[in-house]
Coordinates of C-alpha atoms in Angstrom, one line a residue:
M1 CA 66.7 121.6 229.1
Q2 CA 68.3 120.5 226.2
P3 CA 66.1 117.5 223.8
S4 CA 67.5 114.3 223.9
Y5 CA 67.4 113.4 220.4
L6 CA 69.8 110.7 220.7
R7 CA 67.9 109.1 223.5
P8 CA 65.2 106.1 222.4
T9 CA 62.2 108.4 224.4
Y10 CA 60.2 110.8 222.6
I11 CA 56.6 111.6 222.6
E12 CA 54.2 111.1 219.2
V13 CA 52.0 114.0 218.5
D14 CA 49.2 113.1 216.0
Q15 CA 48.2 116.1 214.3
Q16 CA 45.1 114.0 212.9
A17 CA 43.8 113.9 216.1
I18 CA 44.1 117.6 216.8
Y19 CA 42.7 118.2 213.6
H20 CA 39.5 116.5 214.4
N21 CA 39.0 117.6 218.0
V22 CA 39.4 121.2 216.8
H23 CA 37.0 120.8 213.7
E24 CA 34.6 118.9 215.5
E25 CA 33.8 121.5 218.0
K26 CA 34.1 124.3 215.1
K27 CA 31.2 122.3 213.5
R28 CA 28.9 122.7 216.5
L29 CA 29.6 126.4 216.8
N30 CA 27.1 129.5 215.7
P31 CA 29.5 130.7 212.5
E32 CA 29.3 134.0 214.5
T33 CA 31.2 132.4 217.6
A34 CA 35.3 132.5 217.3
L35 CA 37.3 129.9 218.5
F36 CA 40.4 130.8 220.4
A37 CA 42.3 127.5 220.7
V38 CA 44.1 127.6 224.0
V39 CA 48.0 126.7 223.5
K40 CA 49.6 127.9 226.7
A41 CA 52.1 125.6 228.6
D42 CA 53.7 124.4 225.1
A43 CA 50.1 123.1 224.1
Y44 CA 49.8 121.0 227.0
G45 CA 53.0 119.8 226.4
H46 CA 52.4 119.0 222.5
G47 CA 54.5 121.8 221.5
L48 CA 53.7 125.3 221.1
V49 CA 54.0 126.0 217.1
P50 CA 53.0 122.6 215.4
V51 CA 49.9 122.6 217.5
A52 CA 48.9 125.9 216.5
R53 CA 49.3 125.6 212.8
V54 CA 47.3 122.2 212.9
C55 CA 44.7 124.0 215.0
Q56 CA 44.2 127.3 212.1
E57 CA 43.9 124.7 209.7
A58 CA 41.1 122.9 211.5
G59 CA 39.3 126.7 211.8
A60 CA 40.6 128.3 215.0
T61 CA 40.7 131.9 214.8
G62 CA 42.8 132.9 217.4
F63 CA 44.8 131.7 220.2
C64 CA 45.0 132.0 224.0
V65 CA 48.1 131.6 226.1
A66 CA 49.2 132.3 229.6
T67 CA 52.3 134.7 229.2
I68 CA 53.4 137.2 226.5
D69 CA 56.6 135.1 226.1
E70 CA 53.9 132.4 224.6
A71 CA 52.2 135.0 222.4
L72 CA 56.0 136.5 221.2
A73 CA 57.2 132.7 220.2
L74 CA 53.7 132.7 218.0
R75 CA 54.5 135.8 216.7
A76 CA 58.1 134.7 215.6
A77 CA 56.7 131.7 214.1
Q78 CA 54.8 134.1 211.7
I79 CA 51.7 133.3 212.8
A80 CA 49.5 136.5 212.5
A81 CA 46.1 135.5 214.2
P82 CA 44.7 137.3 217.2
I83 CA 46.3 136.0 220.2
L84 CA 45.0 136.8 224.3
V85 CA 47.3 136.4 227.3
L86 CA 45.1 135.2 230.0
G87 CA 47.9 136.0 232.9
I88 CA 48.4 138.9 234.6
T89 CA 51.1 140.7 232.5
S90 CA 53.4 142.9 233.4
P91 CA 52.6 146.9 232.6
Q92 CA 56.1 146.8 231.4
A93 CA 55.1 144.7 228.6
A94 CA 52.7 147.1 227.1
P95 CA 54.0 148.8 224.6
I96 CA 55.4 145.3 222.9
A97 CA 52.2 143.9 223.2
A98 CA 50.8 146.2 221.5
A99 CA 53.5 146.4 218.6
Q100 CA 52.9 142.8 218.5
N101 CA 49.3 143.4 218.1
I102 CA 48.6 141.0 221.3
A103 CA 45.6 141.4 223.4
L104 CA 46.4 141.3 227.2
A105 CA 43.9 140.7 230.2
V106 CA 43.4 143.1 233.0
G107 CA 41.5 143.0 236.2
D108 CA 42.1 146.2 237.9
Q109 CA 42.2 149.9 236.7
D110 CA 45.8 150.0 238.7
W111 CA 47.3 148.1 235.9
L112 CA 45.9 150.8 233.4
T113 CA 47.0 153.7 235.0
M114 CA 51.0 152.0 235.2
A115 CA 50.7 151.0 231.7
T116 CA 49.6 153.9 229.9
P117 CA 52.7 156.5 230.4
L118 CA 54.3 153.5 229.0
L119 CA 52.5 153.2 225.9
K120 CA 52.6 157.2 225.7
A121 CA 56.4 157.1 225.8
V122 CA 56.4 155.3 222.2
P123 CA 56.0 157.0 219.4
D124 CA 53.3 156.2 217.3
C125 CA 52.3 153.1 219.5
P126 CA 49.4 151.1 218.2
Q127 CA 46.5 150.8 220.9
L128 CA 46.6 148.1 223.0
K129 CA 43.7 145.4 223.0
L130 CA 42.6 144.6 226.6
H131 CA 40.2 142.1 227.8
F132 CA 38.9 142.7 231.7
A133 CA 38.9 139.6 233.7
T134 CA 36.0 139.3 235.8
D135 CA 36.5 137.0 239.3
T136 CA 32.5 135.6 239.2
G137 CA 34.0 132.8 241.6
M138 CA 36.9 131.7 240.8
G139 CA 38.9 133.4 243.3
R140 CA 41.9 134.1 240.8
I141 CA 42.1 137.4 238.4
G142 CA 39.7 140.1 237.8
F143 CA 37.1 142.5 238.3
T144 CA 34.2 141.7 241.2
D145 CA 32.5 145.2 241.4
V146 CA 30.6 146.8 238.9
D147 CA 31.9 150.1 239.9
A148 CA 35.1 149.2 239.6
L149 CA 34.7 147.9 236.2
K150 CA 32.6 150.7 234.8
A151 CA 35.0 153.2 236.0
A152 CA 37.9 150.9 234.5
A153 CA 35.8 151.0 231.3
A154 CA 35.5 154.8 231.3
F155 CA 39.0 155.2 231.6
V156 CA 39.7 153.0 228.7
K157 CA 37.1 154.6 226.8
A158 CA 38.9 158.0 227.2
S159 CA 42.0 157.1 226.4
A160 CA 43.9 156.9 222.8
Y161 CA 46.1 154.3 223.9
L162 CA 43.9 151.6 225.1
T163 CA 41.1 150.0 223.5
L164 CA 38.8 147.2 225.0
E165 CA 38.5 144.3 223.1
G166 CA 36.5 141.7 225.4
I167 CA 35.5 140.8 228.7
F168 CA 35.4 137.3 230.2
T169 CA 35.3 135.2 233.4
H170 CA 36.3 131.6 234.1
F171 CA 33.8 129.0 235.6
A172 CA 35.4 127.0 238.7
T173 CA 33.4 123.5 238.2
A174 CA 31.9 123.4 234.3
D175 CA 33.2 120.0 234.3
E176 CA 31.3 118.7 237.3
K177 CA 27.6 117.0 237.3
D178 CA 26.2 119.8 239.9
T179 CA 25.8 122.8 238.3
T180 CA 24.8 125.4 241.2
Y181 CA 28.0 127.1 241.4
F182 CA 28.3 127.1 237.7
E183 CA 24.8 128.9 237.8
K184 CA 25.7 131.2 240.4
Q185 CA 29.1 132.1 238.4
V186 CA 27.0 132.7 235.1
A187 CA 24.4 135.3 237.1
K188 CA 27.2 137.2 238.3
F189 CA 28.8 137.6 234.8
K190 CA 25.7 138.6 233.3
V191 CA 25.6 141.2 236.1
L192 CA 29.1 142.6 235.1
L193 CA 28.6 142.3 231.5
N194 CA 25.2 144.0 231.5
A195 CA 27.1 147.3 233.7
L196 CA 29.1 147.6 230.9
P197 CA 28.0 150.4 228.5
E198 CA 29.4 149.5 225.3
R199 CA 29.6 145.2 224.6
P200 CA 33.0 145.0 223.4
K201 CA 34.1 142.8 220.6
Y202 CA 34.8 139.6 222.2
V203 CA 32.5 137.8 225.0
H204 CA 33.6 134.8 226.5
V205 CA 33.5 132.3 229.4
A206 CA 33.5 129.3 227.4
N207 CA 36.8 126.8 228.4
S208 CA 36.6 123.4 227.0
A209 CA 34.2 122.2 229.7
T210 CA 32.1 124.7 229.2
S211 CA 31.7 124.6 225.6
L212 CA 31.3 120.6 225.9
W213 CA 28.4 120.5 228.2
H214 CA 26.8 124.2 228.6
E215 CA 25.0 126.7 227.1
A216 CA 27.4 129.8 226.5
C217 CA 25.8 133.2 228.0
Q218 CA 25.4 136.2 225.6
C219 CA 28.8 134.6 224.3
N220 CA 30.7 135.0 220.7
M221 CA 34.2 133.5 221.6
I222 CA 34.9 130.3 223.1
R223 CA 38.4 129.4 224.6
F224 CA 38.8 125.9 223.6
G225 CA 41.9 124.1 225.4
V226 CA 42.6 120.6 226.7
A227 CA 39.7 119.0 224.6
I228 CA 42.2 120.1 221.6
Y229 CA 44.2 117.5 222.8
G230 CA 41.6 114.6 223.1
L231 CA 41.3 114.8 227.0
N232 CA 38.3 115.1 228.2
P233 CA 37.8 118.4 230.7
S234 CA 35.8 116.2 233.4
G235 CA 38.5 113.2 233.4
S236 CA 35.8 110.3 233.2
T237 CA 32.8 112.3 234.8
L238 CA 30.8 113.2 232.0
A239 CA 30.8 112.1 228.8
A240 CA 31.8 114.3 225.6
P241 CA 29.5 114.9 223.1
Y242 CA 31.3 113.8 220.1
E243 CA 34.5 111.5 219.9
L244 CA 37.9 113.3 221.5
Q245 CA 40.9 111.5 220.0
P246 CA 43.9 111.4 222.2
A247 CA 46.9 113.0 220.6
L248 CA 50.1 112.3 222.7
S249 CA 51.5 108.9 222.8
L250 CA 55.0 108.4 225.0
Y251 CA 57.6 105.5 223.6
S252 CA 60.8 104.5 224.7
E253 CA 62.8 101.1 224.7
L254 CA 64.5 98.8 226.7
V255 CA 68.5 99.8 227.2
F256 CA 69.1 96.9 229.8
V257 CA 68.0 93.5 230.6
K258 CA 69.1 91.3 233.2
Q259 CA 67.9 88.6 235.5
I260 CA 67.6 88.9 239.1
H261 CA 67.3 86.1 241.7
V262 CA 65.3 86.1 244.9
G263 CA 66.8 88.6 247.1
D264 CA 68.0 91.2 244.7
S265 CA 66.9 94.4 245.3
V266 CA 66.2 97.0 242.4
S267 CA 66.5 101.0 242.7
Y268 CA 67.2 103.3 245.7
G269 CA 66.1 102.6 248.6
A270 CA 66.2 99.0 248.2
T271 CA 62.3 99.1 248.8
Y272 CA 61.7 96.3 245.9
T273 CA 63.2 93.2 246.5
A274 CA 62.7 89.9 244.1
K275 CA 60.5 86.5 245.8
N276 CA 61.6 84.9 243.0
D277 CA 63.8 84.9 240.1
E278 CA 62.8 87.8 237.7
W279 CA 63.9 89.5 234.5
I280 CA 64.2 93.0 234.8
G281 CA 64.4 95.9 231.9
T282 CA 65.6 99.1 232.3
I283 CA 63.8 102.1 230.1
P284 CA 65.7 105.8 229.8
I285 CA 63.3 107.8 231.1
G286 CA 62.7 109.2 234.8
Y287 CA 61.3 112.3 237.0
A288 CA 63.6 114.6 235.3
D289 CA 61.6 113.7 232.0
G290 CA 57.9 114.3 234.2
W291 CA 57.8 110.4 234.6
L292 CA 57.0 111.1 238.4
R293 CA 58.4 109.5 241.3
R294 CA 54.9 108.3 242.2
M295 CA 54.9 106.4 239.3
S296 CA 56.4 103.4 240.7
G297 CA 54.2 100.5 240.4
M298 CA 52.6 101.7 237.1
S299 CA 52.6 99.6 234.5
V300 CA 54.0 99.8 231.0
L301 CA 53.3 98.1 227.6
I302 CA 56.1 95.6 226.2
K303 CA 55.0 93.5 223.4
G304 CA 51.5 94.3 224.3
K305 CA 52.0 92.9 228.2
R306 CA 51.7 95.1 231.0
C307 CA 55.0 95.0 233.1
P308 CA 55.1 97.0 236.4
I309 CA 57.4 99.7 237.4
V310 CA 59.8 98.0 240.3
G311 CA 61.5 100.1 242.6
R312 CA 61.9 104.0 242.8
V313 CA 61.6 106.0 239.7
C314 CA 65.1 107.4 239.3
M315 CA 65.8 111.1 237.7
D316 CA 66.5 109.4 234.3
Q317 CA 65.8 105.6 234.4
V318 CA 62.7 103.3 235.5
M319 CA 63.2 99.6 235.9
V320 CA 59.9 97.3 234.9
R321 CA 59.7 93.5 235.9
M322 CA 58.9 91.7 232.9
P323 CA 56.9 88.3 232.4
E324 CA 59.9 87.2 230.5
K325 CA 63.4 88.0 228.8
F326 CA 62.8 90.8 225.9
A327 CA 65.5 91.9 224.0
V328 CA 67.3 94.9 224.4
G329 CA 65.8 97.7 221.9
E330 CA 62.1 96.3 222.7
K331 CA 59.7 99.1 222.3
V332 CA 57.9 100.5 225.3
T333 CA 54.9 101.9 225.5
L334 CA 54.1 104.2 228.2
I335 CA 51.0 106.4 227.3
G336 CA 49.4 104.6 223.9
H337 CA 48.6 101.7 222.0
D338 CA 50.6 98.5 221.9
E339 CA 48.7 95.7 220.4
D340 CA 45.2 95.2 222.2
D341 CA 46.1 96.8 225.2
E342 CA 45.9 101.1 225.9
I343 CA 47.6 103.3 228.5
T344 CA 45.9 106.9 228.2
L345 CA 46.9 110.0 229.8
Q346 CA 43.8 109.4 232.2
E347 CA 44.7 106.1 233.6
V348 CA 48.4 107.7 234.4
A349 CA 46.9 110.3 236.3
D350 CA 44.6 108.3 238.4
Y351 CA 47.5 105.9 239.1
A352 CA 49.6 109.1 240.1
Q353 CA 46.2 110.9 241.9
T354 CA 46.4 114.1 239.8
I355 CA 44.6 115.1 236.5
H356 CA 45.7 114.5 233.3
Y357 CA 46.4 118.1 232.2
E358 CA 49.5 117.7 234.7
I359 CA 50.7 114.9 233.5
A360 CA 50.5 116.2 229.8
C361 CA 52.3 119.6 230.9
G362 CA 54.6 118.1 233.2
L363 CA 56.5 116.2 230.4
H364 CA 59.6 118.1 229.8
D365 CA 61.2 119.3 226.9
R366 CA 64.0 117.1 227.4
I367 CA 61.9 114.5 225.3
P368 CA 61.9 115.5 221.8
R369 CA 58.3 116.0 220.0
H370 CA 57.6 113.7 217.0
Y371 CA 55.0 114.7 215.1
L372 CA 52.5 112.6 212.8
P373 CA 51.2 114.2 210.0
K374 CA 47.7 115.4 209.0
R375 CA 46.3 113.4 206.4
E376 CA 45.2 115.2 203.1
D377 CA 41.5 114.7 202.4

């Protein structure tokens, strides 16, 4: 989608906050533990390449992404650090991953069998780095059986085109108070890990939630994700061990202001009808930007005052009820601080009955990202 640079709606990304969050986590780790910054989904909506660069400055030693296209975008930006693609990649992409020094997650031996002849067909092809995904209870991707894992490890060991760089799992409940299921997954991972005849370079189970609240099991790498962006993985269930500084704010401005009268209606379906004379402001953001239709009734901040969205959210515009007449051009805060008040991503997510991950990732690239510079200490 084409970014709308001439529209007054924009996202502000605080690079100092990102630096702070990564640096604080890095300080808690053993010096031997690698921190791979998870920058998938355009860095959770914050901007892939700018976020990756700040993470490197803060001490990240590598990156995790969801797709090989995201990995290639990092390489195109001259980022040479290790990259792991967490999702399953088509075997057809194995040669380009090898050529670009991109590690791929693999969850079964069939993938290895299909990728090998494709690698063999490329003259002087580098070895493809692999991380074995293990399914210990997430039910998504990965080896579940010791024998299958050992057979795949033997296949890689005998191959001139493959090398096993890592093994990992993903926890389903690391952000919950009840650790029963988490501990069950840990136990299963230990069984699978100990079945390998040789321990690979990287062993990793820790996402943001695991790193913040649990002791990692026999691991030397973490996948630091949503906490990079100052978002608590548990929402508000568990307190973070250090201050997480939110990095994303969302702003716009009033483009139209009018007074409506008793009985006048607003937006599609005429679902909102004024019971009094009211001031209505129009803001140029809508569900095409990721501001969901279910945000109707959610407040925005104008001059420090909460103004609820009235009527249905349109594709490109929303209307708000204002306590008084505000001028066209007045700043509108949808996420962030305004005077003594703040609307957080968590508040927006709670209102929309979802998680803050979805709100951040759903803010479309039609909204330009503006980057506040990191402080030079």
